[in-house]
mmCIF file of C-alpha atoms in Angstrom:
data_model
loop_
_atom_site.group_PDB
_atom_site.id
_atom_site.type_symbol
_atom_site.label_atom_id
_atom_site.label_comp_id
_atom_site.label_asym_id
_atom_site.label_seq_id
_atom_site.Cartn_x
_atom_site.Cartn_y
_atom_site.Cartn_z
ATOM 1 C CA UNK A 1 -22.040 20.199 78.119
ATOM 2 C CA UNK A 2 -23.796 20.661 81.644
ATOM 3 C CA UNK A 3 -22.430 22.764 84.016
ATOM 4 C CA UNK A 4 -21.075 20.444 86.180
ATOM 5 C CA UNK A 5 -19.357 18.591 83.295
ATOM 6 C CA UNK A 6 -18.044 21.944 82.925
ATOM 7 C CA UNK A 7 -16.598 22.389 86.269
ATOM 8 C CA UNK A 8 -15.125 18.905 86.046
ATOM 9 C CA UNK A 9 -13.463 19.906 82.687
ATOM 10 C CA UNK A 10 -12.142 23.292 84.271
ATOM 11 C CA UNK A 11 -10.980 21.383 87.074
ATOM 12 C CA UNK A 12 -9.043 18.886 85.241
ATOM 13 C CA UNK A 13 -7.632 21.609 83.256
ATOM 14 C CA UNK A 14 -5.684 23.352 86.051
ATOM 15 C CA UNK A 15 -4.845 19.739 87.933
ATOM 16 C CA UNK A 16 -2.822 19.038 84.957
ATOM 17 C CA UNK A 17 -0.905 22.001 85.094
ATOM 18 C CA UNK A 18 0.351 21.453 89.030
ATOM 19 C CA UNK A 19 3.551 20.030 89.679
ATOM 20 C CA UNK A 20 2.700 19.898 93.263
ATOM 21 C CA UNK A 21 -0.666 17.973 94.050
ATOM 22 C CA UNK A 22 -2.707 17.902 97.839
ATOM 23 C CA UNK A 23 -3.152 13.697 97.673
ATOM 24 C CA UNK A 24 -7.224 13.809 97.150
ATOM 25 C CA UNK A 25 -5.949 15.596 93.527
ATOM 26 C CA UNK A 26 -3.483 12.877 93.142
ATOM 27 C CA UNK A 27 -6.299 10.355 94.206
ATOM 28 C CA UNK A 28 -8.616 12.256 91.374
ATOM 29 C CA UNK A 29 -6.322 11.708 88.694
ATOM 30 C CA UNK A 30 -5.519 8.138 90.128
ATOM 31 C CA UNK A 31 -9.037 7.633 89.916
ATOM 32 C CA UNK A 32 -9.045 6.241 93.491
ATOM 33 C CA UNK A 33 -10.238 6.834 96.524
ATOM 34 C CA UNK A 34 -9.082 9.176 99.352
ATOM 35 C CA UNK A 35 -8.405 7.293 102.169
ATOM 36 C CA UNK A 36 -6.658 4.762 99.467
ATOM 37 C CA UNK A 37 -4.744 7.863 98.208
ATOM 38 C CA UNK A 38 -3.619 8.477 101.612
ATOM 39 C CA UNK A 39 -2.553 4.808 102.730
ATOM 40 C CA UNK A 40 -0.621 4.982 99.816
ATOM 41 C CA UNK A 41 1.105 7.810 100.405
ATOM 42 C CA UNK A 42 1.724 6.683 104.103
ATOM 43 C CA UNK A 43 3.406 3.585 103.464
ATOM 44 C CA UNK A 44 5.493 5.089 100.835
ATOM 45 C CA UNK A 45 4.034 3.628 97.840
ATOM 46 C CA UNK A 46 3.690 6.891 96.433
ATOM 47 C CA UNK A 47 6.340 9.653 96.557
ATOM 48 C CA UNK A 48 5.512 12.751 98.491
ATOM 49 C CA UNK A 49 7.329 15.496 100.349
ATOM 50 C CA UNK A 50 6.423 18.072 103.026
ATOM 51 C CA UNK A 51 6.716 21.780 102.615
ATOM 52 C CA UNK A 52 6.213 23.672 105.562
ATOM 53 C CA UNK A 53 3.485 21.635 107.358
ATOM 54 C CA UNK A 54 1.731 20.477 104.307
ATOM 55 C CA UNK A 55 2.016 17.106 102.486
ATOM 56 C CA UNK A 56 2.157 16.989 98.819
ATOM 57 C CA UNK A 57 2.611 14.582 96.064
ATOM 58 C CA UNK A 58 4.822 15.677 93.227
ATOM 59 C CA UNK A 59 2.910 15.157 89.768
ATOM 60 C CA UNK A 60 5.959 13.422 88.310
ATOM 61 C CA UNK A 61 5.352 10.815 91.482
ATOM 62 C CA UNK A 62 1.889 9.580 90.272
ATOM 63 C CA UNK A 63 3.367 7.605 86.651
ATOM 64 C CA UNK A 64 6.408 5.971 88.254
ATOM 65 C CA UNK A 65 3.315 4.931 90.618
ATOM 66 C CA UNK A 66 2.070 3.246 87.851
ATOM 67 C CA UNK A 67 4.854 2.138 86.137
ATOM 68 C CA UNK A 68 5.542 0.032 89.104
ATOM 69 C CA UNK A 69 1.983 -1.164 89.324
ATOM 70 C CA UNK A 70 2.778 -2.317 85.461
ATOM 71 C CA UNK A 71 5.311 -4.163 86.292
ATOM 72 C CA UNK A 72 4.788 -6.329 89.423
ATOM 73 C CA UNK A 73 4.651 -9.729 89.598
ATOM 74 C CA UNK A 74 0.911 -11.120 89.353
ATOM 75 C CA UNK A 75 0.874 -12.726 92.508
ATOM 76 C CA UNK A 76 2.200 -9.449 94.256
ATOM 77 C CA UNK A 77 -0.916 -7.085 92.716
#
């Protein structure tokens, strides 16, 4: 294993263990991009809430995400 993979692994690691995620992590385990990650967020596609002045995505947010992904229509996707 390289040290990068390494990082990456560590990385992951910890991300799984948050219940509260800054959007680029929730883009990383979306395996999107940032700015996509953000739209998303912004037009309410993906749950989030604000504490204090920061916006978060909670980690339970990111399968319903994808459970409703699953199951649009075709023509919708």
């Amino acid at each position: 294993m390289t040290e990068s993979s390494s990082a990456v692994a560590v990385l992951e690691a910890v991300d799984s263990a948050l219940v509260l995620l800054t959007v680029e992590e929730a883009a990383r385990r979306l395996r999107i991009g940032r700015t996509t990650a953000f739209r998303l967020v912004l037009d309410g596609e993906i749950e989030s809430v604000t504490v204090g002045r920061l916006r978060r995505v909670p980690a339970d947010a990111l399968p319903a995400f994808v459970a409703k992904l699953r199951h649009r229509p075709a023509e919708e996707a």
